[in-house]
mmCIF file of C-alpha atoms in Angstrom:
data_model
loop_
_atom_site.group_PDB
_atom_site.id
_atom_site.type_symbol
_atom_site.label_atom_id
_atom_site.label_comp_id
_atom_site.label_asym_id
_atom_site.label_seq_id
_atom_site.Cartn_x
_atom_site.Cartn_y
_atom_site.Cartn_z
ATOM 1 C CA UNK E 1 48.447 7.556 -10.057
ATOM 2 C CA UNK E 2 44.920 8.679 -9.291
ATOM 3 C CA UNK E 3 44.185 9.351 -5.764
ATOM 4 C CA UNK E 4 41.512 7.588 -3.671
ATOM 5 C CA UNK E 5 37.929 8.251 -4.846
ATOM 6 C CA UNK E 6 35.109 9.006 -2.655
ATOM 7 C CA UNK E 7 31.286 9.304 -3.592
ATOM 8 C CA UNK E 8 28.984 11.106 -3.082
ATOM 9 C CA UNK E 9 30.980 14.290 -1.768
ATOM 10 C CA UNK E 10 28.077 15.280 -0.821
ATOM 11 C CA UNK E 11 24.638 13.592 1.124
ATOM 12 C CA UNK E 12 21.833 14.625 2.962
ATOM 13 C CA UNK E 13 19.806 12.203 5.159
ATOM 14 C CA UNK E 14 16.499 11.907 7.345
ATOM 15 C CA UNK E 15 16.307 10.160 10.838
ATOM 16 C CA UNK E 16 16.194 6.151 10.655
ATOM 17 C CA UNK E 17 17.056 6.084 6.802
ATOM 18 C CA UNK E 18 20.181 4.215 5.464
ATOM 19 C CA UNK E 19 23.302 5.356 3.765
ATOM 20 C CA UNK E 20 25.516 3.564 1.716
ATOM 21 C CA UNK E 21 29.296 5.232 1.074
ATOM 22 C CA UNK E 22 32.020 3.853 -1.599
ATOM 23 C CA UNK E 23 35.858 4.479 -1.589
ATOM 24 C CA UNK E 24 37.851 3.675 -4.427
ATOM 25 C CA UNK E 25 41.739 3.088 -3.200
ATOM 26 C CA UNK E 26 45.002 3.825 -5.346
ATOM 27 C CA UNK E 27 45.548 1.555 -7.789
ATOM 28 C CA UNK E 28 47.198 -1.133 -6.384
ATOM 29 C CA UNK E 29 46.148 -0.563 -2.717
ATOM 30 C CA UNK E 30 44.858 -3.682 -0.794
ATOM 31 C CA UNK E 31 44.002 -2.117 2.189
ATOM 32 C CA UNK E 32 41.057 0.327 3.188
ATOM 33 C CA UNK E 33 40.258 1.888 6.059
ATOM 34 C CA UNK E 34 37.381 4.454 6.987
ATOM 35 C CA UNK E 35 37.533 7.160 9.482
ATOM 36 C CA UNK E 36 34.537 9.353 11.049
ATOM 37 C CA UNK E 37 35.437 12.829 11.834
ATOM 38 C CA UNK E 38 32.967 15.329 13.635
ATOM 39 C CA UNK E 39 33.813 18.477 15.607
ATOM 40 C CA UNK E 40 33.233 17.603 18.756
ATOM 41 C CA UNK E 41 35.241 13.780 18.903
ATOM 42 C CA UNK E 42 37.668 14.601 16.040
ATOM 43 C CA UNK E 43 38.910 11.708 13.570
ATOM 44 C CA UNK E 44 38.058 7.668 14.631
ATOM 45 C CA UNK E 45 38.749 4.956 13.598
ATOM 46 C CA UNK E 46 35.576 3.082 11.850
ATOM 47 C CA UNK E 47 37.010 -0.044 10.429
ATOM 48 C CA UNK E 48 39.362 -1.445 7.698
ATOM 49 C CA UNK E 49 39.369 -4.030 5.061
ATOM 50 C CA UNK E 50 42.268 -5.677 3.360
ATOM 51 C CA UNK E 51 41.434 -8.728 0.730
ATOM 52 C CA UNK E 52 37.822 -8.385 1.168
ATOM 53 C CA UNK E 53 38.246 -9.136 5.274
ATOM 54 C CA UNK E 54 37.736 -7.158 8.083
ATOM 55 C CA UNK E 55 40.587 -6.887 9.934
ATOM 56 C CA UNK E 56 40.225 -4.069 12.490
ATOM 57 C CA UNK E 57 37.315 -2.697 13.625
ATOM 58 C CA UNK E 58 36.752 0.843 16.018
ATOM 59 C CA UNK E 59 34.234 1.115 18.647
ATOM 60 C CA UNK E 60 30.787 2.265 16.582
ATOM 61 C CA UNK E 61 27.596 0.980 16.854
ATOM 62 C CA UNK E 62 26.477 -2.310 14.423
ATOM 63 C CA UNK E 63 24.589 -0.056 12.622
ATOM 64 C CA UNK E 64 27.978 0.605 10.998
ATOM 65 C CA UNK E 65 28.837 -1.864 8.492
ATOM 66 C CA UNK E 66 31.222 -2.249 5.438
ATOM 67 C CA UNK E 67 32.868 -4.512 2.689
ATOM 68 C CA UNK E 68 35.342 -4.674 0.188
ATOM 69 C CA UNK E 69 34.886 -5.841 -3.236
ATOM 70 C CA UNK E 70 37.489 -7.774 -4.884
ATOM 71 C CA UNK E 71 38.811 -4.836 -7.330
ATOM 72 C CA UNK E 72 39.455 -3.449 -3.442
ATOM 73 C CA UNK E 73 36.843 -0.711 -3.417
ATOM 74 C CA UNK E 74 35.097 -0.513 -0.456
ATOM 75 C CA UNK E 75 31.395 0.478 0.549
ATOM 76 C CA UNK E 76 30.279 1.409 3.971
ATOM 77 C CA UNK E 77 26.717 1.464 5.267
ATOM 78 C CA UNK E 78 24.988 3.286 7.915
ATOM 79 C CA UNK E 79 21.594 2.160 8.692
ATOM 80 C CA UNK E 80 19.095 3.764 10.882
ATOM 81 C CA UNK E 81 20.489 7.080 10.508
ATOM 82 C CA UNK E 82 20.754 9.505 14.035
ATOM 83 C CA UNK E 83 21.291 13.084 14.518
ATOM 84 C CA UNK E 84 24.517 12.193 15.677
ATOM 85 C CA UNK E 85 26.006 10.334 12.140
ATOM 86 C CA UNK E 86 26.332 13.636 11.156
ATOM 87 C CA UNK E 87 29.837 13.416 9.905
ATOM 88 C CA UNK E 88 32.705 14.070 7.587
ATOM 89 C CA UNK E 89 33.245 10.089 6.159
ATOM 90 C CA UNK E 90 37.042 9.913 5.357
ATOM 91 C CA UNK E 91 38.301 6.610 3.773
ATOM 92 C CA UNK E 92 41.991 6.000 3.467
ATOM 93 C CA UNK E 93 43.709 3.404 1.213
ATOM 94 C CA UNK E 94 47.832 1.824 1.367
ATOM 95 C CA UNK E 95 49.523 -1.058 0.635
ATOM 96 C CA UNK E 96 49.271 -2.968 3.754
ATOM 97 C CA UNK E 97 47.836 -1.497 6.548
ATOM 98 C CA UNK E 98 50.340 -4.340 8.722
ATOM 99 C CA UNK E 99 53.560 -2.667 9.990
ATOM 100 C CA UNK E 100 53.010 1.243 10.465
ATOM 101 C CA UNK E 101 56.851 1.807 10.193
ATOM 102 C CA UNK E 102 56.962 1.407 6.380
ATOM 103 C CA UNK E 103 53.737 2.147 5.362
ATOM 104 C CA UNK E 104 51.720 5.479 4.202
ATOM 105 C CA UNK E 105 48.049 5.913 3.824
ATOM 106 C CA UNK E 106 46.449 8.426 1.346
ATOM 107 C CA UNK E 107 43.257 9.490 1.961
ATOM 108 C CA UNK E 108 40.285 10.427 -0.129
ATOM 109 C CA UNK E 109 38.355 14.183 0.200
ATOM 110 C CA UNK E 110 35.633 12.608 2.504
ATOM 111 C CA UNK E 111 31.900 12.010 2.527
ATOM 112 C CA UNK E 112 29.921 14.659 4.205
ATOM 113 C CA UNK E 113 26.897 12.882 5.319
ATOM 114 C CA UNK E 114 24.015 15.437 7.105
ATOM 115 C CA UNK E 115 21.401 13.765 8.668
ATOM 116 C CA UNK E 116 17.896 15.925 9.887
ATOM 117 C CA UNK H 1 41.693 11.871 29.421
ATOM 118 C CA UNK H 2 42.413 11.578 25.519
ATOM 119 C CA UNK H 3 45.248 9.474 24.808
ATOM 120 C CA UNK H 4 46.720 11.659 22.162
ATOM 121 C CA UNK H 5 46.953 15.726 23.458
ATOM 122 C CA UNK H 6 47.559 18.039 20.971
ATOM 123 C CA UNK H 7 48.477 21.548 21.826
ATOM 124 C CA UNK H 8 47.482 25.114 21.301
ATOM 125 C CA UNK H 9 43.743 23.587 19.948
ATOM 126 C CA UNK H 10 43.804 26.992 18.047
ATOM 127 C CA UNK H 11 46.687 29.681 16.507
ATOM 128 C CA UNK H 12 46.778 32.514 14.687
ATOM 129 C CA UNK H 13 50.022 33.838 13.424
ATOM 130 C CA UNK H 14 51.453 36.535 10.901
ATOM 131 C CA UNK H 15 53.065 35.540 7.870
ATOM 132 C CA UNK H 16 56.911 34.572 7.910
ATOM 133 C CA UNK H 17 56.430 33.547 11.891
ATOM 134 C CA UNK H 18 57.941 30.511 13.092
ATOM 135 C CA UNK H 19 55.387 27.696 14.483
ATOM 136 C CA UNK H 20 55.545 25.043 17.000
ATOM 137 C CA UNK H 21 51.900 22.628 17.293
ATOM 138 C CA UNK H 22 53.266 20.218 19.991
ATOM 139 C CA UNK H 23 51.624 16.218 20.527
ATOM 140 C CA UNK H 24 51.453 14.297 23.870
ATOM 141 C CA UNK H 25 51.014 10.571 23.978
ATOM 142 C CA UNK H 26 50.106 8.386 26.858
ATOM 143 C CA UNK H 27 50.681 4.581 25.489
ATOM 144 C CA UNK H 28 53.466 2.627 24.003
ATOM 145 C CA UNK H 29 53.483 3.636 19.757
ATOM 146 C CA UNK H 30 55.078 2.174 16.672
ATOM 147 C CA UNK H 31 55.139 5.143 15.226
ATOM 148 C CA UNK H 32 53.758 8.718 14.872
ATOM 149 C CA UNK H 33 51.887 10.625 12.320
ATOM 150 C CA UNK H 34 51.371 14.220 11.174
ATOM 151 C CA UNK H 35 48.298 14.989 9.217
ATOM 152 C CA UNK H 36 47.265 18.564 7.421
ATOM 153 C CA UNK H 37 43.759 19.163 6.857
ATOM 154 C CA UNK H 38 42.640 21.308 4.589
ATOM 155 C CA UNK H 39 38.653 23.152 4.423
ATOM 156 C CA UNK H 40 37.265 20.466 2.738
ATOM 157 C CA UNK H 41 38.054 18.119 4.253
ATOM 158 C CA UNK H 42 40.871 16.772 2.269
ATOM 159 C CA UNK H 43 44.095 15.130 4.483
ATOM 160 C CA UNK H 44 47.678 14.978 3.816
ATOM 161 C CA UNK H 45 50.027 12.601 5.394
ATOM 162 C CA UNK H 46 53.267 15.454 6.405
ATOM 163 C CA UNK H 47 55.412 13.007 8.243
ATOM 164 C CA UNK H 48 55.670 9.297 10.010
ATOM 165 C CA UNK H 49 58.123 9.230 12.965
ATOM 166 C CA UNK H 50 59.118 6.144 15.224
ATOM 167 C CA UNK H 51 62.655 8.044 16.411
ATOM 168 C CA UNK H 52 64.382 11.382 15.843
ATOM 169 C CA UNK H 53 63.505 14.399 13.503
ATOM 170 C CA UNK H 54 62.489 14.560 9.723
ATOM 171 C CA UNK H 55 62.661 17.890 7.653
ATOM 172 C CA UNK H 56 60.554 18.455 4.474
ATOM 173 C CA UNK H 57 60.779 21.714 2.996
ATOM 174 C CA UNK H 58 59.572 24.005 5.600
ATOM 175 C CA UNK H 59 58.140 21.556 8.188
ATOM 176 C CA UNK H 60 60.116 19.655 10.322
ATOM 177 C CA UNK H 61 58.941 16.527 12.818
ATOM 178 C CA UNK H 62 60.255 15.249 16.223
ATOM 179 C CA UNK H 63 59.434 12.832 18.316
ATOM 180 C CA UNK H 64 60.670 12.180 21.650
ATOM 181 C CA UNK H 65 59.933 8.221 22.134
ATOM 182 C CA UNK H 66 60.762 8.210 26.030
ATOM 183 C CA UNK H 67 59.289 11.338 27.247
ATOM 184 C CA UNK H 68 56.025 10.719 24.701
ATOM 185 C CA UNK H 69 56.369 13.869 22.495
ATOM 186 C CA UNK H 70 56.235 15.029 19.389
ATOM 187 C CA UNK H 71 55.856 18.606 18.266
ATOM 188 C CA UNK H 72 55.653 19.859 14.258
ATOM 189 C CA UNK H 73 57.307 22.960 13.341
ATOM 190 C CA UNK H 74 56.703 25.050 10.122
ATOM 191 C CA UNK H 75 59.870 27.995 9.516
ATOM 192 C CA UNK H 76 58.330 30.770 8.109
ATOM 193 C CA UNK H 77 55.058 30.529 7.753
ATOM 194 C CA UNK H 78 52.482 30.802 4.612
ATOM 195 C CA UNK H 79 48.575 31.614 4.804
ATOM 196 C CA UNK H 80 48.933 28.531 2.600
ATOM 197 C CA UNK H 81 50.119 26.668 5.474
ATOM 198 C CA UNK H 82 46.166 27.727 7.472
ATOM 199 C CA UNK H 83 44.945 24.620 8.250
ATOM 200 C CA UNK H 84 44.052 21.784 10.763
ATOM 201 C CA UNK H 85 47.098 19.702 11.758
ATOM 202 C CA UNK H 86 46.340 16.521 13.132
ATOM 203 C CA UNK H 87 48.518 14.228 15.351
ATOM 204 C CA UNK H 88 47.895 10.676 15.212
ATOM 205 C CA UNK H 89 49.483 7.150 17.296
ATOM 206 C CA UNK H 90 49.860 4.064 16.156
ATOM 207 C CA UNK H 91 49.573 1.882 19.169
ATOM 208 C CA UNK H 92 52.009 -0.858 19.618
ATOM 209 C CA UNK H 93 50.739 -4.600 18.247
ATOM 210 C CA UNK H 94 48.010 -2.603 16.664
ATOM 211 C CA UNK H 95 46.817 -1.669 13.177
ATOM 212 C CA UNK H 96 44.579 1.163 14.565
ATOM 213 C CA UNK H 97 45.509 4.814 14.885
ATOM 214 C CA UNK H 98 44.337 7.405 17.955
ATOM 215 C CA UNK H 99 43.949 10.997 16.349
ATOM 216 C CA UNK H 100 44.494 14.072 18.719
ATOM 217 C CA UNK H 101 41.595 16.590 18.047
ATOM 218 C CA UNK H 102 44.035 18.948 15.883
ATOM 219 C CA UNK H 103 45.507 22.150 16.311
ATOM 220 C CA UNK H 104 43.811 24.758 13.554
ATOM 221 C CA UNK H 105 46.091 26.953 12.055
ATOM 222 C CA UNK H 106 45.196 30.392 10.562
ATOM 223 C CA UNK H 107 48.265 32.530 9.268
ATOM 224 C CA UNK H 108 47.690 36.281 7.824
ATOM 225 C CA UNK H 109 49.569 37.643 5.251
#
C-alpha cells in the first residue's frame, strides 16, 4: 500500500497571505487528522476529519481551517499567515480514528510551511 | 505543567549502549504511544500500550497504568536508531492525543 501523501514538501510564505495544504490517506483510510509541530511547543493536535466531518478539533486560531473530500483526502488552510505558522504540517491517516486501543495511524513526511 | 513529560529532552550515546527515554503522564489514558522521528520530518508509530510491555526487535515498551509511566528502551544501540522519540496520550473518552516534546537521540558509531 502507498503511504500517506503530503504536498507541497516544501512552502514558503509572506505575512497575511494564505496557504492551502493536501494529505492524501492510505488507501482505504477514512480518517485524517493534522498535526502542527514547531520547536518550541512540539507536536498538536490541529483537527481531524472522518467522512468528510469534523470530528475533533485542537485549540488553534479560526484562521485554521480544513475539509475532507469524499475520496478522503484532506486539505487544510491557513489564512492570514503570522510569523508564528511557521511549522512542520504533519497529517496522519487510519481506519477509524474511534477507539485508540485497536487502531494505528500512519503519518505522511509533513509540510514545511516558512512564513517571512 | 505539560501533561505528557518526557525525559532526558536530549542523549547522546556510543554505539551498542543500552537506552532508556522514560514518559510521565498526568491524566487518565486509553492508551499510549511511541513515535520515532526521523530529520525530515517523517514519523513512525514504534508501539501502542494500554497495559504491560511489548518487544519489537530491539525496542521494547512499558507502561505502568497506575503509577503513569512509560519508558522505551532500545538494547544495543544503532546510529540508525539517532532520532527524536516522541511520547504521546490518548486521553480517556477522547479521540485527541497530547505529545511530550521528545527526547532526541544521537548515537556514535
Amino acid at each position: 500500500k502507498a503511504g500517506v501523501t503530503q504536498t507541497p514538501r516544501y512552502l514558503i510564505k509572506t505575512r497575511g497571505q494564505q496557504v492551502t495544504l493536501s494529505c492524501s490517506p492510505i488507501s482505504g483510510h477514512r480518517s485524517v487528522s493534522w498535526y502542527q509541530q514547531t520547536p518550541g511547543q512540539g507536536l498538536q493536535f490541529l483537527f481531524e476529519y472522518f467522512s468528510e466531518t469534523q470530528r475533533n478539533k485542537g485549540n488553534f486560531p479560526g484562521r485554521f481551517s480544513g475539509r475532507q473530500f469524499s475520496n478522503s483526502r484532506s486539505e487544510m488552510n491557513v489564512s492570514t499567515l503570522e510569523l508564528g505558522d511557521s511549522a512542520l504540517y504533519l497529517c496522519a491517516s487510519s481506519l477509524n480514528r474511534r477507539g485508540w486501543a485497536v487502531n494505528l495511524e500512519f503519518f505522511g513526511p509533513g509540510t514545511r510551511l516558512t512564513v517571512l | 505543567k505539560n501533561e505528557v513529560e518526557q525525559s532526558p529532552q536530549n542523549l547522546t550515546a556510543q554505539e551498542g549502549e543500552f537506552i532508556t527515554i522514560n514518559c510521565s503522564y498526568s491524566v487518565g489514558i486509553s492508551a499510549l504511544h511511541w513515535l520515532q522521528q526521523h530529520p525530515g520530518g517523517g514519523i513512525v508509530s514504534l508501539f501502542m500500550l494500554s497495559s504491560g510491555k511489548k518487544k519489537h526487535g530491539r525496542l521494547i515498551a512499558t507502561i505502568n497504568i497506575q503509577e503513569k509511566h512509560s519508558s522505551l528502551h532500545i538494547t544495543a544501540s544503532h546510529p540508525r536508531d539517532s532520532a527524536v522519540y516522541i511520547c504521546a496520550v490518548s486521553p480517556y473518552n477522547t479521540d485527541k492525543l497530547i505529545f511530550g516534546t521528545g527526547t532526541r537521540l544521537q548515537v556514535f558509531p
